[in-house]
PDB file of C-alpha atoms and ligand atoms in Angstrom:
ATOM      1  CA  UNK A  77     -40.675 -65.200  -6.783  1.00  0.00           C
ATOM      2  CA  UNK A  78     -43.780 -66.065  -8.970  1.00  0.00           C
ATOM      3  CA  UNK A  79     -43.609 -66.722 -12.484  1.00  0.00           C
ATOM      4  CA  UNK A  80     -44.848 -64.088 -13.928  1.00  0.00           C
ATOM      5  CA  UNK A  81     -43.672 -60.397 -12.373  1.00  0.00           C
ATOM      6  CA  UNK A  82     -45.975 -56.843 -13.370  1.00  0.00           C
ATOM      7  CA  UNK A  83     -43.924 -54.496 -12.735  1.00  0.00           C
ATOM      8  CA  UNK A  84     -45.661 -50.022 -12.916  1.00  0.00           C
ATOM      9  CA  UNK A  85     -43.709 -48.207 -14.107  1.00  0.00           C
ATOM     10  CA  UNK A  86     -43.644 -44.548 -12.098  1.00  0.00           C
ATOM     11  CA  UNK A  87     -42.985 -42.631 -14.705  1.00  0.00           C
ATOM     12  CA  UNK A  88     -46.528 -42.464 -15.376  1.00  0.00           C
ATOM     13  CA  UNK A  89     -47.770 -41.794 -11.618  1.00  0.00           C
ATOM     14  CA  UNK A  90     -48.770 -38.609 -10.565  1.00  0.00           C
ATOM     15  CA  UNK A  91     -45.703 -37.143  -9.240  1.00  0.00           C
ATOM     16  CA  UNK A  92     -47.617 -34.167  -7.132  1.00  0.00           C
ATOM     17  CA  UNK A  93     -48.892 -37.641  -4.808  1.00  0.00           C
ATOM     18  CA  UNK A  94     -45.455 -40.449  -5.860  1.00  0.00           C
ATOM     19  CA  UNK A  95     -45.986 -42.490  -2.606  1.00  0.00           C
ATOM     20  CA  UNK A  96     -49.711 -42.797  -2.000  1.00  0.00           C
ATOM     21  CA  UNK A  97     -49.844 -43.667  -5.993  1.00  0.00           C
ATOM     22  CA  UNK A  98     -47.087 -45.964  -5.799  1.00  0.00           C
ATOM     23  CA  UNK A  99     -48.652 -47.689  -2.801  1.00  0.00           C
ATOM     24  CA  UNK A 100     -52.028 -47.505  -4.642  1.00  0.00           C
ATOM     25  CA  UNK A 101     -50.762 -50.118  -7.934  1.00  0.00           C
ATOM     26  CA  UNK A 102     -49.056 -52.569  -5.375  1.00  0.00           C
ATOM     27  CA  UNK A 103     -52.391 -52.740  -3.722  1.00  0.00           C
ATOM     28  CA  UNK A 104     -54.012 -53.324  -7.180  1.00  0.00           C
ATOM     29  CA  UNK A 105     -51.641 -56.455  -7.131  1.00  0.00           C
ATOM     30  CA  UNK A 106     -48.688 -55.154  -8.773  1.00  0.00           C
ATOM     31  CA  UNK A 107     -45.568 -57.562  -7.965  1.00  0.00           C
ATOM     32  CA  UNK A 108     -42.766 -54.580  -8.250  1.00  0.00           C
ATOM     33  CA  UNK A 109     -42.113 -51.143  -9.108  1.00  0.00           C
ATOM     34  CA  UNK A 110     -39.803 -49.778 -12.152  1.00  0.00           C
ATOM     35  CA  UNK A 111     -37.934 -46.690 -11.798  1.00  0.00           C
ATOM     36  CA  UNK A 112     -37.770 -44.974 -14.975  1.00  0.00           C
ATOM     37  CA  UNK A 113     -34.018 -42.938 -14.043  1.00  0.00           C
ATOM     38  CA  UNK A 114     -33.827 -40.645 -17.676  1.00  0.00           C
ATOM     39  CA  UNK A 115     -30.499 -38.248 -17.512  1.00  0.00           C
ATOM     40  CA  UNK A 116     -31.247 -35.526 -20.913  1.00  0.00           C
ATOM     41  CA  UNK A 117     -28.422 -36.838 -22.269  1.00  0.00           C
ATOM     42  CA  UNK A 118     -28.263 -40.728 -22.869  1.00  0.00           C
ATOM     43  CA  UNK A 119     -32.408 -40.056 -23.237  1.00  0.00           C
ATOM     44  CA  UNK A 120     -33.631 -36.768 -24.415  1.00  0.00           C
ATOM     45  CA  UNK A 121     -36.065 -36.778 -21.324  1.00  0.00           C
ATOM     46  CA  UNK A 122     -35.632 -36.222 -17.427  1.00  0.00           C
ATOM     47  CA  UNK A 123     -36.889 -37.777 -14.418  1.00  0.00           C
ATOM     48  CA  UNK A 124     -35.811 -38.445 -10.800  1.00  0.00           C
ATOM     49  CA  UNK A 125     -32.459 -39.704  -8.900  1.00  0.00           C
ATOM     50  CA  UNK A 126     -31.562 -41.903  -6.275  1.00  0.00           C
ATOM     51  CA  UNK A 127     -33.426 -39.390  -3.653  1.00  0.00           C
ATOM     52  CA  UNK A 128     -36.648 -40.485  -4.590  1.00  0.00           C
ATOM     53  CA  UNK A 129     -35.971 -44.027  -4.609  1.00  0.00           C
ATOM     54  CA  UNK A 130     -35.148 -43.029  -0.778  1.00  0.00           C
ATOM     55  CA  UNK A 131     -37.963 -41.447  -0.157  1.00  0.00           C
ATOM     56  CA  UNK A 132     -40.515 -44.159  -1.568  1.00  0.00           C
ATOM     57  CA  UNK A 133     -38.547 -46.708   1.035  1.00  0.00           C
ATOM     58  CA  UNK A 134     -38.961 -43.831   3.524  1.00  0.00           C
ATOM     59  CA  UNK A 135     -42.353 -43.506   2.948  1.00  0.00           C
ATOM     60  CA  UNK A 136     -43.143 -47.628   3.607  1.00  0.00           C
ATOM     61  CA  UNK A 137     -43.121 -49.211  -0.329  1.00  0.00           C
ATOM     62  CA  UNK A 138     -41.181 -52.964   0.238  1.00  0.00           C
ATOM     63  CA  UNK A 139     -41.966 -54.389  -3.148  1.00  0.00           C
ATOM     64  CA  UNK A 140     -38.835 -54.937  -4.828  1.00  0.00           C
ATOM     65  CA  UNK A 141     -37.587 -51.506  -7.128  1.00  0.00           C
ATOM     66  CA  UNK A 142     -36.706 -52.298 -10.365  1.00  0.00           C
ATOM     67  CA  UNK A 143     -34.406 -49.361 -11.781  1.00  0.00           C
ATOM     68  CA  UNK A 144     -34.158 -48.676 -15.005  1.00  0.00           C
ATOM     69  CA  UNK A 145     -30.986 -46.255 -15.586  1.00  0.00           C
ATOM     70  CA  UNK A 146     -31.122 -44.533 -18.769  1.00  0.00           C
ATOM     71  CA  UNK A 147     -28.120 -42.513 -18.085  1.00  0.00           C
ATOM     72  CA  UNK A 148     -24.180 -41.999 -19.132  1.00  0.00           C
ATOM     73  CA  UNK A 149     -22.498 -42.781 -17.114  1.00  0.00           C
ATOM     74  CA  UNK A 150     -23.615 -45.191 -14.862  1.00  0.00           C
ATOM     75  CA  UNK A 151     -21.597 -46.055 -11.890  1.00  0.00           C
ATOM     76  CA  UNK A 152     -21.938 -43.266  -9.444  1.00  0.00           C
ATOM     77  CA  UNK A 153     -25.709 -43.890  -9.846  1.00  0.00           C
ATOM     78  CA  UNK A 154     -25.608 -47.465  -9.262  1.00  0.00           C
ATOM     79  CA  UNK A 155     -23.676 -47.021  -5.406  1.00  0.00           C
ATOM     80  CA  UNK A 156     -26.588 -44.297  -5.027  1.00  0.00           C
ATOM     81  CA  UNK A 157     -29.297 -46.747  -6.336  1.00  0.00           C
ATOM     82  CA  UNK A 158     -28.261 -49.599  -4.487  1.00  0.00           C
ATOM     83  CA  UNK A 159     -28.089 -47.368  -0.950  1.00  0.00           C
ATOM     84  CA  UNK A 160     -31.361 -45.659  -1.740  1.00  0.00           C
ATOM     85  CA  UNK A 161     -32.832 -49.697  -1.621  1.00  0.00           C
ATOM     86  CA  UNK A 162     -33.092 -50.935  -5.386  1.00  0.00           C
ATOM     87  CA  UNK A 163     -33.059 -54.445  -5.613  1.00  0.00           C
ATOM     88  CA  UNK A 164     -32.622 -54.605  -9.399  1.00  0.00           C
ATOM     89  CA  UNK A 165     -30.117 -52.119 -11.201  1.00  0.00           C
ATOM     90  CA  UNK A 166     -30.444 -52.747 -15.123  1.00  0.00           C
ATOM     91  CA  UNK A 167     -28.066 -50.457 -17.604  1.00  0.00           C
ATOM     92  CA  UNK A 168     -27.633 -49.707 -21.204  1.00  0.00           C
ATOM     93  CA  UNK A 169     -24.088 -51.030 -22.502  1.00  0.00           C
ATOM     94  CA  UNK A 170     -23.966 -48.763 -24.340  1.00  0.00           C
ATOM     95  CA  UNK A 171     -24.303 -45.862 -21.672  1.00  0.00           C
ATOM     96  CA  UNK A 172     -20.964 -47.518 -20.030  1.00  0.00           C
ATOM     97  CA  UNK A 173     -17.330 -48.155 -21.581  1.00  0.00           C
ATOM     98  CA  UNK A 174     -17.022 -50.955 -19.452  1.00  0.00           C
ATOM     99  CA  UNK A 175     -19.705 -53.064 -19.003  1.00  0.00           C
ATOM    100  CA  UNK A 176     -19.111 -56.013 -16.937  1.00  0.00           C
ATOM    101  CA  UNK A 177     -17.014 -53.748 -14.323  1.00  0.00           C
ATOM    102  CA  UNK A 178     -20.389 -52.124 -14.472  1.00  0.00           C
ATOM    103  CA  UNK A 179     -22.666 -55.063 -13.605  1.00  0.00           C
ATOM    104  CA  UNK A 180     -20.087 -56.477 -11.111  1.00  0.00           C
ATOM    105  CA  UNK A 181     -20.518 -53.124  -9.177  1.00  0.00           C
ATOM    106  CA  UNK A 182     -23.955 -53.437  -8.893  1.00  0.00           C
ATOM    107  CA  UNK A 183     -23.780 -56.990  -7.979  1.00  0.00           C
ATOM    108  CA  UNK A 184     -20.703 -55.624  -5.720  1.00  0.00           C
ATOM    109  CA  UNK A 185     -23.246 -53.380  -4.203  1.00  0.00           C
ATOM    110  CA  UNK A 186     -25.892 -56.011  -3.092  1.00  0.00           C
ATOM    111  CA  UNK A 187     -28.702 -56.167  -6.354  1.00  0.00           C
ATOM    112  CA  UNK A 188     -29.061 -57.757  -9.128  1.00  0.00           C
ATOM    113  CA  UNK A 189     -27.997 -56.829 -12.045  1.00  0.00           C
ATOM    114  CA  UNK A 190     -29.565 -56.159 -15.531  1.00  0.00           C
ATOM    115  CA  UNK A 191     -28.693 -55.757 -19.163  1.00  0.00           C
ATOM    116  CA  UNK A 192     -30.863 -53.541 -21.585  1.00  0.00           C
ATOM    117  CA  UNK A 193     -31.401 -53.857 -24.962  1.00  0.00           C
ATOM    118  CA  UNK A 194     -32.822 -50.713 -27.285  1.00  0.00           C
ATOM    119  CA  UNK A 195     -34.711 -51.996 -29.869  1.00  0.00           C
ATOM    120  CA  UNK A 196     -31.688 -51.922 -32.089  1.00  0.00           C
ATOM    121  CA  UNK A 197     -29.232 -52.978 -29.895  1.00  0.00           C
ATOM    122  CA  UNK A 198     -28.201 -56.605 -30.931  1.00  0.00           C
ATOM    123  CA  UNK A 199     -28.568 -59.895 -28.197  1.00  0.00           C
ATOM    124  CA  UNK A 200     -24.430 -61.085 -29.213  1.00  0.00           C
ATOM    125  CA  UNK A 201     -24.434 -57.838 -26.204  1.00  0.00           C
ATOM    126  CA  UNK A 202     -25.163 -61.195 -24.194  1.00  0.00           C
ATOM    127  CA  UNK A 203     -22.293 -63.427 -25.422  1.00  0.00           C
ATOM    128  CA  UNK A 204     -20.146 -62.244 -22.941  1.00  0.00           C
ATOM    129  CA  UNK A 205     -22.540 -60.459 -20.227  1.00  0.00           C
ATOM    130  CA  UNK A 206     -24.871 -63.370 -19.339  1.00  0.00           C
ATOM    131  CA  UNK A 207     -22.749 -65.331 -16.672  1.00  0.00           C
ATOM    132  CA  UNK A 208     -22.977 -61.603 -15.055  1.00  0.00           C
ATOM    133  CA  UNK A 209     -27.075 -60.833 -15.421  1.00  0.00           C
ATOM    134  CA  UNK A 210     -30.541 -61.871 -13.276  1.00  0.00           C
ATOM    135  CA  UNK A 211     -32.557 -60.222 -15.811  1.00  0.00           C
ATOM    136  CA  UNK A 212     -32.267 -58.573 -19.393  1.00  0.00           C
ATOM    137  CA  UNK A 213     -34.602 -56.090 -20.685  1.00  0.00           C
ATOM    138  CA  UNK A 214     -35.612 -55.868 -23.740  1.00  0.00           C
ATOM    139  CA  UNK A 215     -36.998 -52.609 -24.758  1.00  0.00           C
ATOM    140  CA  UNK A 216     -39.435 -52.513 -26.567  1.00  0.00           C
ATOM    141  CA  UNK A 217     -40.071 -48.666 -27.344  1.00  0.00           C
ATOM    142  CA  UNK A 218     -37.311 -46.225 -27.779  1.00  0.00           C
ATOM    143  CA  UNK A 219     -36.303 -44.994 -24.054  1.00  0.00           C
ATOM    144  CA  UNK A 220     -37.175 -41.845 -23.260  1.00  0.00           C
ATOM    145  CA  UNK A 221     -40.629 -41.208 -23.420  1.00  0.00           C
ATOM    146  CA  UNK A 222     -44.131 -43.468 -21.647  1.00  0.00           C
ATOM    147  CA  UNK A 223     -46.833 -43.367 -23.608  1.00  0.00           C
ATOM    148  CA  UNK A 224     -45.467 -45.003 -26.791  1.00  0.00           C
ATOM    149  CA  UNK A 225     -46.355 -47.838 -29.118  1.00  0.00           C
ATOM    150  CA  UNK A 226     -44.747 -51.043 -28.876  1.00  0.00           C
ATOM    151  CA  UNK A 227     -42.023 -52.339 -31.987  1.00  0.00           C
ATOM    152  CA  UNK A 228     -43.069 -55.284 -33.347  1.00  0.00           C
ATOM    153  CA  UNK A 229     -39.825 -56.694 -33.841  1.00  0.00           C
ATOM    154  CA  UNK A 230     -39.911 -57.086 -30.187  1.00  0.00           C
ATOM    155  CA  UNK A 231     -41.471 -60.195 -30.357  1.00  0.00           C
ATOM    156  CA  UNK A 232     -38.851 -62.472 -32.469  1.00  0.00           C
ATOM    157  CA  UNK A 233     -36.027 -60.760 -29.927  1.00  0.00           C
ATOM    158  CA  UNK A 234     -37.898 -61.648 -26.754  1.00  0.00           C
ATOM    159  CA  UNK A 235     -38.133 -65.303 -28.503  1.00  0.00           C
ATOM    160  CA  UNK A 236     -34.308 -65.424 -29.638  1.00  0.00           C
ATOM    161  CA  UNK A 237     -33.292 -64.450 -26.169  1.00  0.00           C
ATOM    162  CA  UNK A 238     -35.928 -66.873 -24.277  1.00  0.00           C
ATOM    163  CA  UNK A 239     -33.588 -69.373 -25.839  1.00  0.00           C
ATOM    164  CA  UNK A 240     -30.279 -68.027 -25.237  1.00  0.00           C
ATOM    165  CA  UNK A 241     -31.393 -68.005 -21.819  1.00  0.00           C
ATOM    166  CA  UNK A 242     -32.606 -71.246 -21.490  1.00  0.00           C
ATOM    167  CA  UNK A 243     -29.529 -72.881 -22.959  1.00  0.00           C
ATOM    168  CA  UNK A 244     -27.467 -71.084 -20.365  1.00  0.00           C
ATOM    169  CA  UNK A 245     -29.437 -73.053 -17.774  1.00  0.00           C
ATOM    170  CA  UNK A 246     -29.289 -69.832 -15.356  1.00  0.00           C
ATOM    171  CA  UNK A 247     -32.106 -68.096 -13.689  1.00  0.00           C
ATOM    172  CA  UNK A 248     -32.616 -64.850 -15.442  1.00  0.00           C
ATOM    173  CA  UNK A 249     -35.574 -63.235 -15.493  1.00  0.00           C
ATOM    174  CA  UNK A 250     -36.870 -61.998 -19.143  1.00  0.00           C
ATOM    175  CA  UNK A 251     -37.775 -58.136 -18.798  1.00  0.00           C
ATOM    176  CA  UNK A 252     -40.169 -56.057 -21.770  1.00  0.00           C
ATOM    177  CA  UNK A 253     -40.807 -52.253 -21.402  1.00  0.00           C
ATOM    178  CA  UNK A 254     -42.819 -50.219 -23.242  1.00  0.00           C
ATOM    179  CA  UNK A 255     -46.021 -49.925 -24.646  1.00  0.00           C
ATOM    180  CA  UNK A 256     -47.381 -53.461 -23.111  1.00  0.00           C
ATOM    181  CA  UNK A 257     -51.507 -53.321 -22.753  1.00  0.00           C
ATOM    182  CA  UNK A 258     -54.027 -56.016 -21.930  1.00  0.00           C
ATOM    183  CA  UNK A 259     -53.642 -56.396 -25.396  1.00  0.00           C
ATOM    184  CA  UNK A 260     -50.548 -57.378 -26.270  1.00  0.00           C
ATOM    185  CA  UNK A 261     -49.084 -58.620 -22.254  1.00  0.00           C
ATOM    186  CA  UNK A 262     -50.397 -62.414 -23.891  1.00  0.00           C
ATOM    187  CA  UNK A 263     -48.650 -62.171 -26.934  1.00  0.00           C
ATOM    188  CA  UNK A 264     -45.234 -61.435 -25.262  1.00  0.00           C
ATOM    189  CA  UNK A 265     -45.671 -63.850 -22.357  1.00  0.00           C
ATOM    190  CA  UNK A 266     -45.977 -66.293 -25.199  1.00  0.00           C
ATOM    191  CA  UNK A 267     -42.751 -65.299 -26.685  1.00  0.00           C
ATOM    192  CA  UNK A 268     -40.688 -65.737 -23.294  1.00  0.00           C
ATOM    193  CA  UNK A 269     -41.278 -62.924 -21.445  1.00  0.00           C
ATOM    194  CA  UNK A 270     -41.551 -63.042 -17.839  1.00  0.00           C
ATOM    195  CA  UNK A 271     -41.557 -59.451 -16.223  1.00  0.00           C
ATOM    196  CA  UNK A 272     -43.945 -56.972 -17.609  1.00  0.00           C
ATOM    197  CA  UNK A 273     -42.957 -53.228 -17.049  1.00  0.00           C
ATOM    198  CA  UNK A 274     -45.978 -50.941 -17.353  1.00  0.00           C
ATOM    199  CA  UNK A 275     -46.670 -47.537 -17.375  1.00  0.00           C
ATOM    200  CA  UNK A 276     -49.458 -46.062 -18.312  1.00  0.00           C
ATOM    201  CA  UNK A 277     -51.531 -49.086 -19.306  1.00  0.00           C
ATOM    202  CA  UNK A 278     -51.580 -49.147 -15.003  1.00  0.00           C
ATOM    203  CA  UNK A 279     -51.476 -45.713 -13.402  1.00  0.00           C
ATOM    204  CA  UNK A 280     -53.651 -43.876 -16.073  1.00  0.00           C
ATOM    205  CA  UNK A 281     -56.254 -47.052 -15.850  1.00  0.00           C
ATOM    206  CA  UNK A 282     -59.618 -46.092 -14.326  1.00  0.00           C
ATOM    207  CA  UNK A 283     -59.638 -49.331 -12.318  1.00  0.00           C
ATOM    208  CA  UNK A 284     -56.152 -50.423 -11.633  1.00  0.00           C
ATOM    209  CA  UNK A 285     -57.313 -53.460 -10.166  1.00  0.00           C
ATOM    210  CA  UNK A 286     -59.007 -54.887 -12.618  1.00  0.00           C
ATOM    211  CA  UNK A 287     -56.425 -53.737 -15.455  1.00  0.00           C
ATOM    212  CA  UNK A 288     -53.651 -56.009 -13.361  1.00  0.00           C
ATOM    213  CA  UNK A 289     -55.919 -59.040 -13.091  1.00  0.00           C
ATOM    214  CA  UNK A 290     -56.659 -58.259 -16.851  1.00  0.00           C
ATOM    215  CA  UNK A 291     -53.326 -58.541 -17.294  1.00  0.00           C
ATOM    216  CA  UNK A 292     -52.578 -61.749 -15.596  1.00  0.00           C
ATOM    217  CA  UNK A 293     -55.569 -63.440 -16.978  1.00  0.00           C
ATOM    218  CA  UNK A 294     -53.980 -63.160 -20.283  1.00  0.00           C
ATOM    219  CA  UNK A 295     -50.858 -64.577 -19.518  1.00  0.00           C
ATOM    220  CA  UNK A 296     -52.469 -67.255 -18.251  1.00  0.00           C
ATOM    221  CA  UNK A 297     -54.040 -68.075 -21.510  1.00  0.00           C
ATOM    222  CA  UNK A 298     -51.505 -67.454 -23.746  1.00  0.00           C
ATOM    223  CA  UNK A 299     -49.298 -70.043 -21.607  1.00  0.00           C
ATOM    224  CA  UNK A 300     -52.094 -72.673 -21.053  1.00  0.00           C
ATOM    225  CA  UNK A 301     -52.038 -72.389 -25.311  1.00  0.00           C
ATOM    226  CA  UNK A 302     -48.922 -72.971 -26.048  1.00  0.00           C
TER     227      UNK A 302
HETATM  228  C1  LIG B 767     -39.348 -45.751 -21.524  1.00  0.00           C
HETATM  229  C2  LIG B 767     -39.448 -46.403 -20.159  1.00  0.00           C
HETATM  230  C3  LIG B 767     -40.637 -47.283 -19.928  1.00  0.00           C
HETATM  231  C4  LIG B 767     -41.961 -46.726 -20.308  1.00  0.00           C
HETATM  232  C5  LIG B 767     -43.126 -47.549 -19.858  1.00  0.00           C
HETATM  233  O1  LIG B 767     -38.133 -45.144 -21.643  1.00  0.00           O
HETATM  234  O2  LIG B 767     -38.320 -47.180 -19.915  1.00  0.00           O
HETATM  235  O3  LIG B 767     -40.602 -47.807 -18.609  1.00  0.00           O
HETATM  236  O4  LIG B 767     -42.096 -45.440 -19.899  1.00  0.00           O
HETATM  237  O5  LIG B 767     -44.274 -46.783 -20.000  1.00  0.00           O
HETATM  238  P1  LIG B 767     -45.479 -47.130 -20.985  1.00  0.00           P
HETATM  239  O6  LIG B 767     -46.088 -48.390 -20.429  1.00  0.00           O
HETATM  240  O7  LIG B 767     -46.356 -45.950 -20.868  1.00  0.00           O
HETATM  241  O8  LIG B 767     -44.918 -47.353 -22.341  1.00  0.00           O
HETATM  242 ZN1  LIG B 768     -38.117 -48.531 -18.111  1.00  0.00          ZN
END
C-alpha cells in the first residue's frame, strides 16, 4: 500500500446515485472508501448497514472499504461487515464492554482491525489494544455529523500517537476523520498522519479530481519540509 491513503468518506455522496458516485471519487484517484455506519444511539445520527456495503461490492467498487462503526454494540455488525467485504473494521471502545474480544473478532473474521479515538477519548486506550490494531483513528470532529470543523487539539494527539506507534515497531496505519480540507491535509500529514478520511471536502468538490491531487500535493510538501 502507498504511503499516504485518501480515503471519501460516503456519507457525503449522493445517496439517490451511492455506486456511480462512489465509483466517480476512486476514479478521481481516491485510494479507499470510508463507511460512515452511525446507529442513533452511540451517535445521534443514522446512516446505512452492512447491506449497502454489499451492494457497493455488488455493484463492482474493489478499493478497499474502510468502516467506520459508530454503533453499540458492535459485534453482530462486525460478522455482517466483514461478509458484506470490508477490509478494515475500526470501533469505538467505548461502544464495546470488551474490547480486545472485539478486535480479535474482526481480525477472527478476515480484516483488519481499528481503534477510534473521540476527540476526548485518551491514547493510554492503546496501552493494551495496540499488539491487536492495523490502524487507529483519531477523530478529529465529534462523530455523528460531516460537514464539521476540525479540533485543533487533534494535531498534538495525532503527534503523541505517531510516536507510540513508532516505538511499537508495528505497521499501523495512522487514521484522521473529520473536517480535513486542502487546507489543513499538510498540516496533519506533518504531524503523523497517514490515512486521510474525507467527506465533503471530496464529494461536494466541483472538480474531484483536482481536489485529490490538491490534496496529495500538500502532503507532499509538508513531508519534503520536515
Ligand atoms: C463523522 C464521520 C466522518 C465525517 C467526514 O462522524 O466519521 O467520516 O463525516 O466528513 P467531513 O469530511 O465532511 O467532515
Ligand atoms: Zn468516519
Amino acid at each position: 500500500m502507498s504511503p499516504f491513503l485518501i480515503a471519501p468518506s460516503i456519507l457525503a455522496a449522493d445517496f439517490a446515485r451511492l455506486g456511480e458516485d462512489t465509483d466517480r471519487v476512486i476514479k478521481a484517484g481516491a485510494d479507499m472508501i470510508h463507511f460512515d455506519v452511525m446507529d442513533h444511539h452511540y451517535v445521534p445520527n443514522l446512516t446505512f448497514g452492512s447491506m449497502v456495503c454489499k451492494a457497493l461490492r455488488e455493484y463492482g467498487i474493489t478499493a478497499p472499504i474502510d468502516t467506520h462503526l459508530m454503533t453499540t454494540p458492535v459485534d453482530d455488525l462486525i460478522i455482517n461487515f466483514a461478509k458484506a467485504g470490508s477490509t478494515y473494521i475500526s470501533i469505538h471502545p467505548e461502544a464495546t464492554h470488551h474490547v480486545d474480544r472485539s478486535l480479535e473478532l474482526i481480525h477472527s473474521c478476515g480484516c483488519r482491525a481499528g481503534i477510534v479515538l473521540n476527540p476526548a477519548t485518551p491514547v493510554e486506550w492503546l496501552t493494551y489494544t495496540i499488539d491487536k490494531v492495523d490502524m487507529i483513528l483519531v477523530m478529529s470532529v465529534n462523530p455523528g455529523f460531516g460537514g464539521q470543523k476540525l479540533i485543533p487539539s487533534t494535531f498534538a494527539k495525532i503527534k503523541a500517537i505517531r510516536e507510540i506507534i513508532d516505538s511499537s515497531g508495528r505497521d499501523i496505519r495512522l487514521e484522521v476523520d473529520g473536517g480535513i480540507t486542502e487546507d489543513n491535509i499538510g498540516s496533519l500529514a506533518k504531524a503523523g498522519a497517514d490515512t486521510f478520511v474525507s467527506g465533503s471536502a471530496v464529494f461536494h468538490s466541483k472538480d474531484c479530481v483536482a481536489t485529490i491531487n490538491k490534496m496529495r500535493m500538500e502532503i507532499d510538501k509538508a513531508i519534503k519540509s520536515l
